Amino acid sequence: MSKPKIATTSLAGCFGCHMSLLDIDERILKLIELVDFDKSPIDDIKEFTGRCAIGLIEGGCANEDNVHVLQEFRKHCDILVAVGDCAIMGDIPAMRNNIPLKECLEEAYLNGPSIHNPEKVMPNDKELPLCLDRVYPCHEVVKIDYSLPGCPPGADTIWQALVALLNNKPLELPYELIKYD
Amino acid sequence: MSENLQSEIKAICQGSGNDRTKMMDIVRAVQEKFGQVSSEAMDIIAKFVNCHRVEVEGIVSFYTFLSKNPKGKVIIRLCNDVVDKMAGVGAVADAFKKELSIDFGQTTTDGKITLEYTPCIGMCDQAPAALINDEVITYLSTDKVKEIVADIKKHYDPSKLKHRLGDGNNADELVHSCVHNGLRKKGPVIFADYKSKAGLKNALAVSPVEIINVVKAARLRGRGGAGFPTGMKWQFTRAAVGEKKFILCNADEGEPGTFKDRVILTERADMLFEGMAIGGYAIGAQAGILYLRGEYAYLIKLLEKILKDRRYKNLLGKDILGKKGFNFDITIQMGAGAYICGEETALISSCEGLRGDPKTRPPFPVQKGYLGYPTAVNNVETLCCATRILEMGAAWFAETGSKGSPGTKLLSVSGDCKQPGVYELPFGIKVKDLLKEVGAEDAQAVLVGGPSGQIIGPNDYNRTICYDDLATGGAVIVFGSERDMVEIATEYMEFFVEENCGYCTPCRVGNVLLKKHLDKILAGKGEPQDLDALQELGESIKTTSRCGLGQTSPNPVLTTLKNFRQSYEKKVKKSPDGMQPTFDIRKALADAEKIANRQSVMFTK
C-alpha cells in the first residue's frame, strides 16, 4: 500500500512554522518513512499530483493568491491543519486590518520615512496578486479541521500532531508543548 | 460662553458639595443644562471636585443618557426591544425618520431634536413606546408620531406634549403620564390595600434581631431573580463591622420585559419606603438610597413628594415614630441608562459616582459595599414584601406560594398574549396556568426571567415558576407560533453585546462571537458545526465571566438550542466543498481592483 501524502504551504506567514517543522531534526527521516510529500516548499513541488491525507497551512490570507492556494489545499486534502497563529487568526500581518488598504500601500511604497521613490510608482504588474481588503484567518475562507497554536508551534508539537493524525490516534499535547509564556 | 460654562458648572458642583461621590448627579445636571458634557465641561468638573479628568470622561462615555457631543434639546429615544419590534416598532421608526428627515443616531440640522434607539424602557405591555426626554409615550403608531412631531416642533418642550392620562397615580399632577399601570391581578402581599406605617410600627416595637428572625421565618427570598434569603442578607449586614451601614433599593429594573417595579413605584412607593426603613432599622443603617433607573425619571417628583410626606409624618428622619435613637432617611439616586447597573455591585459603583462596573467579590456588599461600608442591596418588591410580613406576620406570608418560595410574585407579562400586564400570583404557578390567565395558550415559546433567564417550549409548560424550578425577576415574554426563535435569540444577543460593561474578555468578546455565528446562520450560511460552536462558546462565557451579566447572557442561545433545536437545524446545511460560504472574494478584492485599476485575473467574475 502506498504511503499517505502530505502537502504544506506558507501563505501570509514568515516561514517560521516551516522552520519549526524542520526542527524535528532526525525525526524527518522517520517522517519520510511514514509519508510522501506532495506540493510543498520542502520538495519544491508546485502543483498537487494527487489526493493528500493532510495539508499543513502556515499563514493567513493577505492576497488573492493566498486564497487560491488555500482553496486548492481544501480541494486536495482530507484534513487541513492551520499551523501557527497567522493561519489561525491572521496575527502580525493582520495588524493592517484597521487601516484602509490604500493607506497601507501608500505608506509602504510612497510615503514611508525610508522610501526612495521619486517617480511615485506603485508596483502594479499584472503578475502581482492583488491584496485583499484585510488579512483573513484561514478558517474564514475554508473549513479548517485542526488548529495548532503557537508562533511558531514547537517542532515537538507539530511532530506529535502529525503522528497522531497519521496513526488515527487521539492527540496528546502535554502542557509544556502548548504553553507560550 | 466659556465663562458662563465655568460659573454654571461651579454652581452645580457646589450644589453637590464638590463631592466626588456625587458625580452622577453632577454630570446629569450638566448634561441637562447644556445638552452635552463637553470636553471643556469635563475639565471644569474635574477641577471643582478634585479628581482626574479621565474619571469624568469614563463616566460620560459609560452611560447612554450622557454624551460628550451635543444632543438636541429634545431627545426621542424609541425603544427597540424585542417586544416592541413584535408590536411593530419598525413602522413607527420609519415614521419618525420621515417626519424629522433624519436617521437614528442623528440630530436635526437646527440642533433641536435628536433621534435614538434605546433598549427596554419598562413599557413592554404598552409597546411600542418611546422616551421623549423624561416623558414616556406609549402605544405609538405612525399617526401618533405625526402628531407628536408636529406638537414638539411648536414648543420643543416634551412636558407640554398633549396626551391622555394613565390610571391611578399616573394621572397625578406630579406624574402626568400616559402610562397605564396595567395591573391585571392584585394579590394579597403587594397590591392588597395597605395602611401606611402598620408594618413599621410593629417593627419598631421589637428589636432589630427579632425583625431579622421574622423575615427569616417568613423565608423571604430576593425578588430580583437570584432568590438570596433576605433575612440572611440583613443578618450578615448587621453582623458586619462598620462605622456606618446602608440599605440600597435596586429600582434599576432593566431586564427586558420587566416592568413590575414600575407599578410598585407608582402605586406602592409608601410601602417600599417603609420596607427600606424597616430594613434600615434591622441592619443598623441610618441612610437608604433608592437607585432609580434613568428611564423612570417621570416618577421622581411623585417619589420625592412621598418622601417629604413621610418625613413630615415622622416616618423618616429623627427618632422615627418616637423610637429614640432610630434616625433614618432616604435619598434617590438617578441612573443614566445602563442595564449593568441592575447588578448589585455595579449599582453600588454607580451610587459612588463611578462607571457602572461590577466589583470583584469577595468582599461581598454585606461586608464592604457602598463607600466601603456594609450594605444591603434589596429589590423593590422584596422590600415591599418585608413591610407586609411585618404587618401580617411570618406565618401569614408563608401560607401563600410554594415551600421553597413562599409569598406571591409579581410577573410582568408581555409579547404575544391577549392581556399583557402585571400579575401578582402565588409562587409555584404552572406556566400553562399562567398562559391561560394571560390569554396565550397556544404560545410557541415563553421567556421566563428575561433574556438572562430561559426560553422554554410547550414540553416545559408543566413546570412551575419558583426559585427551585423556573426563577424569574418578573419578566415573562410570550412568543406566538409565527415567531422565529433563532431571530429572537439573535436580538437578545445584540442587547448583551450593547450592554456588557467591557471589563472582562469572555463577556466583551464572547457575546460578539455568539452574535456573529447567529448572524451567519440567519443569513442562510450556517453549517452544522456552527451549532456546536455556539454551544461550546456559550458555556465558556458562562463559566468564565466576572459577573452575572456574562454568566447568564448566553442563555437565550443555549436555551433555544436546547428547546428549539429544529429551528436551528432547518437553517444550517453542510458546505459541499469545504469552502466558507461567508467568504466573499469579490468584496475582499474590490478595494485592490479599484486602487490597481485592473480586474483580478485569478478570480474572474
mmCIF file of N, CA, C and O in Angstrom, chain B residues 234-288:
data_model
loop_
_atom_site.group_PDB
_atom_site.id
_atom_site.type_symbol
_atom_site.label_atom_id
_atom_site.label_comp_id
_atom_site.label_asym_id
_atom_site.label_seq_id
_atom_site.Cartn_x
_atom_site.Cartn_y
_atom_site.Cartn_z
ATOM 1 N N TRP B 234 -29.732 40.485 55.654
ATOM 2 C CA TRP B 234 -29.819 41.526 56.692
ATOM 3 C C TRP B 234 -28.971 41.148 57.904
ATOM 4 O O TRP B 234 -28.316 41.989 58.506
ATOM 5 N N GLN B 235 -28.975 39.858 58.220
ATOM 6 C CA GLN B 235 -28.199 39.390 59.357
ATOM 7 C C GLN B 235 -26.705 39.629 59.114
ATOM 8 O O GLN B 235 -25.993 40.118 59.990
ATOM 9 N N PHE B 236 -26.234 39.289 57.905
ATOM 10 C CA PHE B 236 -24.821 39.495 57.584
ATOM 11 C C PHE B 236 -24.449 40.973 57.667
ATOM 12 O O PHE B 236 -23.399 41.346 58.165
ATOM 13 N N THR B 237 -25.334 41.823 57.137
ATOM 14 C CA THR B 237 -25.033 43.254 57.133
ATOM 15 C C THR B 237 -25.009 43.777 58.568
ATOM 16 O O THR B 237 -24.159 44.586 58.934
ATOM 17 N N ARG B 238 -25.942 43.286 59.358
ATOM 18 C CA ARG B 238 -25.997 43.712 60.759
ATOM 19 C C ARG B 238 -24.723 43.281 61.494
ATOM 20 O O ARG B 238 -24.141 44.023 62.267
ATOM 21 N N ALA B 239 -24.274 42.038 61.199
ATOM 22 C CA ALA B 239 -23.127 41.481 61.911
ATOM 23 C C ALA B 239 -21.809 42.099 61.453
ATOM 24 O O ALA B 239 -20.830 42.087 62.188
ATOM 25 N N ALA B 240 -21.779 42.622 60.211
ATOM 26 C CA ALA B 240 -20.522 43.151 59.681
ATOM 27 C C ALA B 240 -20.085 44.384 60.469
ATOM 28 O O ALA B 240 -20.918 45.139 60.967
ATOM 29 N N VAL B 241 -18.763 44.529 60.583
ATOM 30 C CA VAL B 241 -18.239 45.667 61.324
ATOM 31 C C VAL B 241 -18.157 46.873 60.395
ATOM 32 O O VAL B 241 -17.610 46.789 59.300
ATOM 33 N N GLY B 242 -18.717 47.983 60.823
ATOM 34 C CA GLY B 242 -18.669 49.190 60.020
ATOM 35 C C GLY B 242 -19.171 50.372 60.802
ATOM 36 O O GLY B 242 -20.118 50.233 61.588
ATOM 37 N N GLU B 243 -18.524 51.505 60.582
ATOM 38 C CA GLU B 243 -18.898 52.732 61.271
ATOM 39 C C GLU B 243 -20.323 53.134 60.913
ATOM 40 O O GLU B 243 -21.095 53.613 61.730
ATOM 41 N N LYS B 244 -20.643 52.931 59.592
ATOM 42 C CA LYS B 244 -21.991 53.238 59.109
ATOM 43 C C LYS B 244 -22.469 52.035 58.316
ATOM 44 O O LYS B 244 -21.661 51.214 57.885
ATOM 45 N N LYS B 245 -23.762 51.960 58.125
ATOM 46 C CA LYS B 245 -24.309 50.924 57.261
ATOM 47 C C LYS B 245 -25.344 51.530 56.326
ATOM 48 O O LYS B 245 -25.917 52.578 56.637
ATOM 49 N N PHE B 246 -25.580 50.877 55.204
ATOM 50 C CA PHE B 246 -26.517 51.422 54.229
ATOM 51 C C PHE B 246 -27.474 50.352 53.728
ATOM 52 O O PHE B 246 -27.126 49.180 53.664
ATOM 53 N N ILE B 247 -28.679 50.815 53.399
ATOM 54 C CA ILE B 247 -29.597 49.919 52.696
ATOM 55 C C ILE B 247 -29.909 50.557 51.341
ATOM 56 O O ILE B 247 -30.277 51.729 51.263
ATOM 57 N N LEU B 248 -29.662 49.793 50.286
ATOM 58 C CA LEU B 248 -29.893 50.301 48.940
ATOM 59 C C LEU B 248 -31.057 49.545 48.316
ATOM 60 O O LEU B 248 -31.155 48.321 48.467
ATOM 61 N N CYS B 249 -31.909 50.299 47.639
ATOM 62 C CA CYS B 249 -33.003 49.642 46.945
ATOM 63 C C CYS B 249 -32.720 49.663 45.454
ATOM 64 O O CYS B 249 -32.495 50.717 44.858
ATOM 65 N N ASN B 250 -32.731 48.488 44.859
ATOM 66 C CA ASN B 250 -32.437 48.357 43.442
ATOM 67 C C ASN B 250 -33.704 48.551 42.618
ATOM 68 O O ASN B 250 -34.510 47.646 42.455
ATOM 69 N N ALA B 251 -33.893 49.794 42.138
ATOM 70 C CA ALA B 251 -35.040 50.084 41.261
ATOM 71 C C ALA B 251 -34.528 50.353 39.857
ATOM 72 O O ALA B 251 -34.974 51.249 39.163
ATOM 73 N N ASP B 252 -33.541 49.548 39.442
ATOM 74 C CA ASP B 252 -32.971 49.680 38.106
ATOM 75 C C ASP B 252 -33.458 48.519 37.265
ATOM 76 O O ASP B 252 -32.660 47.776 36.709
ATOM 77 N N GLU B 253 -34.751 48.306 37.227
ATOM 78 C CA GLU B 253 -35.225 47.104 36.522
ATOM 79 C C GLU B 253 -35.026 47.285 35.026
ATOM 80 O O GLU B 253 -35.812 47.904 34.343
ATOM 81 N N GLY B 254 -33.910 46.736 34.546
ATOM 82 C CA GLY B 254 -33.567 46.920 33.143
ATOM 83 C C GLY B 254 -33.668 45.643 32.354
ATOM 84 O O GLY B 254 -33.505 45.646 31.134
ATOM 85 N N GLU B 255 -33.938 44.528 33.029
ATOM 86 C CA GLU B 255 -34.044 43.254 32.324
ATOM 87 C C GLU B 255 -35.206 43.373 31.337
ATOM 88 O O GLU B 255 -36.343 43.603 31.747
ATOM 89 N N PRO B 256 -34.930 43.256 30.033
ATOM 90 C CA PRO B 256 -36.019 43.421 29.069
ATOM 91 C C PRO B 256 -37.242 42.583 29.440
ATOM 92 O O PRO B 256 -37.117 41.418 29.792
ATOM 93 N N GLY B 257 -38.384 43.225 29.390
ATOM 94 C CA GLY B 257 -39.624 42.534 29.717
ATOM 95 C C GLY B 257 -40.021 42.666 31.177
ATOM 96 O O GLY B 257 -41.053 42.156 31.588
ATOM 97 N N THR B 258 -39.203 43.344 31.984
ATOM 98 C CA THR B 258 -39.558 43.522 33.401
ATOM 99 C C THR B 258 -40.114 44.929 33.603
ATOM 100 O O THR B 258 -39.466 45.904 33.247
ATOM 101 N N PHE B 259 -41.306 44.999 34.147
ATOM 102 C CA PHE B 259 -41.877 46.327 34.400
ATOM 103 C C PHE B 259 -42.759 46.331 35.642
ATOM 104 O O PHE B 259 -43.612 47.179 35.822
ATOM 105 N N LYS B 260 -42.519 45.356 36.542
ATOM 106 C CA LYS B 260 -43.350 45.251 37.740
ATOM 107 C C LYS B 260 -42.999 46.345 38.746
ATOM 108 O O LYS B 260 -43.877 46.870 39.416
ATOM 109 N N ASP B 261 -41.701 46.712 38.836
ATOM 110 C CA ASP B 261 -41.329 47.756 39.797
ATOM 111 C C ASP B 261 -41.934 49.106 39.408
ATOM 112 O O ASP B 261 -42.178 49.947 40.262
ATOM 113 N N ARG B 262 -42.141 49.269 38.106
ATOM 114 C CA ARG B 262 -42.795 50.496 37.640
ATOM 115 C C ARG B 262 -44.130 50.693 38.353
ATOM 116 O O ARG B 262 -44.453 51.795 38.810
ATOM 117 N N VAL B 263 -44.894 49.606 38.477
ATOM 118 C CA VAL B 263 -46.213 49.710 39.093
ATOM 119 C C VAL B 263 -46.087 49.904 40.608
ATOM 120 O O VAL B 263 -46.837 50.668 41.216
ATOM 121 N N ILE B 264 -45.120 49.225 41.233
ATOM 122 C CA ILE B 264 -44.913 49.424 42.676
ATOM 123 C C ILE B 264 -44.528 50.867 42.950
ATOM 124 O O ILE B 264 -45.073 51.520 43.845
ATOM 125 N N LEU B 265 -43.577 51.376 42.143
ATOM 126 C CA LEU B 265 -43.109 52.745 42.368
ATOM 127 C C LEU B 265 -44.235 53.753 42.159
ATOM 128 O O LEU B 265 -44.278 54.795 42.805
ATOM 129 N N THR B 266 -45.166 53.413 41.268
ATOM 130 C CA THR B 266 -46.279 54.323 41.009
ATOM 131 C C THR B 266 -47.339 54.225 42.117
ATOM 132 O O THR B 266 -47.859 55.231 42.579
ATOM 133 N N GLU B 267 -47.653 53.003 42.534
ATOM 134 C CA GLU B 267 -48.808 52.812 43.421
ATOM 135 C C GLU B 267 -48.467 52.415 44.859
ATOM 136 O O GLU B 267 -49.313 52.482 45.736
ATOM 137 N N ARG B 268 -47.264 51.885 45.078
ATOM 138 C CA ARG B 268 -46.953 51.386 46.418
ATOM 139 C C ARG B 268 -45.615 51.932 46.936
ATOM 140 O O ARG B 268 -44.931 51.261 47.703
ATOM 141 N N ALA B 269 -45.263 53.156 46.536
ATOM 142 C CA ALA B 269 -43.978 53.719 46.955
ATOM 143 C C ALA B 269 -43.901 53.840 48.476
ATOM 144 O O ALA B 269 -42.852 53.609 49.072
ATOM 145 N N ASP B 270 -45.020 54.156 49.080
ATOM 146 C CA ASP B 270 -45.088 54.269 50.535
ATOM 147 C C ASP B 270 -44.641 52.974 51.206
ATOM 148 O O ASP B 270 -43.849 52.971 52.146
ATOM 149 N N MET B 271 -45.160 51.906 50.687
ATOM 150 C CA MET B 271 -44.861 50.580 51.224
ATOM 151 C C MET B 271 -43.376 50.257 51.036
ATOM 152 O O MET B 271 -42.730 49.660 51.900
ATOM 153 N N LEU B 272 -42.836 50.659 49.891
ATOM 154 C CA LEU B 272 -41.427 50.435 49.593
ATOM 155 C C LEU B 272 -40.535 51.208 50.566
ATOM 156 O O LEU B 272 -39.609 50.642 51.157
ATOM 157 N N PHE B 273 -40.830 52.503 50.735
ATOM 158 C CA PHE B 273 -40.001 53.317 51.633
ATOM 159 C C PHE B 273 -40.090 52.798 53.062
ATOM 160 O O PHE B 273 -39.127 52.836 53.823
ATOM 161 N N GLU B 274 -41.269 52.283 53.402
ATOM 162 C CA GLU B 274 -41.436 51.707 54.723
ATOM 163 C C GLU B 274 -40.560 50.462 54.884
ATOM 164 O O GLU B 274 -39.923 50.264 55.916
ATOM 165 N N GLY B 275 -40.504 49.671 53.828
ATOM 166 C CA GLY B 275 -39.641 48.484 53.832
ATOM 167 C C GLY B 275 -38.185 48.863 54.007
ATOM 168 O O GLY B 275 -37.432 48.175 54.700
ATOM 169 N N MET B 276 -37.784 49.970 53.358
ATOM 170 C CA MET B 276 -36.402 50.416 53.496
ATOM 171 C C MET B 276 -36.116 50.842 54.941
ATOM 172 O O MET B 276 -35.045 50.558 55.488
ATOM 173 N N ALA B 277 -37.094 51.516 55.561
ATOM 174 C CA ALA B 277 -36.908 51.951 56.945
ATOM 175 C C ALA B 277 -36.831 50.737 57.883
ATOM 176 O O ALA B 277 -35.994 50.685 58.788
ATOM 177 N N ILE B 278 -37.688 49.739 57.604
ATOM 178 C CA ILE B 278 -37.658 48.515 58.430
ATOM 179 C C ILE B 278 -36.306 47.831 58.279
ATOM 180 O O ILE B 278 -35.663 47.445 59.254
ATOM 181 N N GLY B 279 -35.857 47.722 57.022
ATOM 182 C CA GLY B 279 -34.554 47.120 56.768
ATOM 183 C C GLY B 279 -33.440 47.916 57.420
ATOM 184 O O GLY B 279 -32.502 47.349 57.989
ATOM 185 N N GLY B 280 -33.540 49.233 57.322
ATOM 186 C CA GLY B 280 -32.535 50.111 57.926
ATOM 187 C C GLY B 280 -32.448 49.884 59.435
ATOM 188 O O GLY B 280 -31.360 49.767 59.994
ATOM 189 N N TYR B 281 -33.618 49.762 60.050
ATOM 190 C CA TYR B 281 -33.662 49.516 61.495
ATOM 191 C C TYR B 281 -33.052 48.146 61.811
ATOM 192 O O TYR B 281 -32.257 47.999 62.743
ATOM 193 N N ALA B 282 -33.370 47.160 60.953
ATOM 194 C CA ALA B 282 -32.897 45.790 61.209
ATOM 195 C C ALA B 282 -31.379 45.674 61.099
ATOM 196 O O ALA B 282 -30.746 44.992 61.885
ATOM 197 N N ILE B 283 -30.796 46.341 60.108
ATOM 198 C CA ILE B 283 -29.347 46.175 59.908
ATOM 199 C C ILE B 283 -28.538 47.244 60.640
ATOM 200 O O ILE B 283 -27.327 47.132 60.759
ATOM 201 N N GLY B 284 -29.212 48.286 61.116
ATOM 202 C CA GLY B 284 -28.499 49.349 61.817
ATOM 203 C C GLY B 284 -28.006 50.443 60.887
ATOM 204 O O GLY B 284 -26.927 50.989 61.094
ATOM 205 N N ALA B 285 -28.798 50.742 59.845
ATOM 206 C CA ALA B 285 -28.417 51.806 58.912
ATOM 207 C C ALA B 285 -29.156 53.083 59.240
ATOM 208 O O ALA B 285 -30.261 53.052 59.777
ATOM 209 N N GLN B 286 -28.506 54.192 58.928
ATOM 210 C CA GLN B 286 -29.182 55.477 59.104
ATOM 211 C C GLN B 286 -29.585 56.089 57.774
ATOM 212 O O GLN B 286 -30.299 57.088 57.735
ATOM 213 N N ALA B 287 -29.081 55.503 56.699
ATOM 214 C CA ALA B 287 -29.373 56.079 55.390
ATOM 215 C C ALA B 287 -29.712 54.994 54.391
ATOM 216 O O ALA B 287 -29.160 53.898 54.421
ATOM 217 N N GLY B 288 -30.638 55.326 53.536
ATOM 218 C CA GLY B 288 -31.016 54.428 52.452
ATOM 219 C C GLY B 288 -30.953 55.171 51.136
ATOM 220 O O GLY B 288 -31.156 56.395 51.094
#
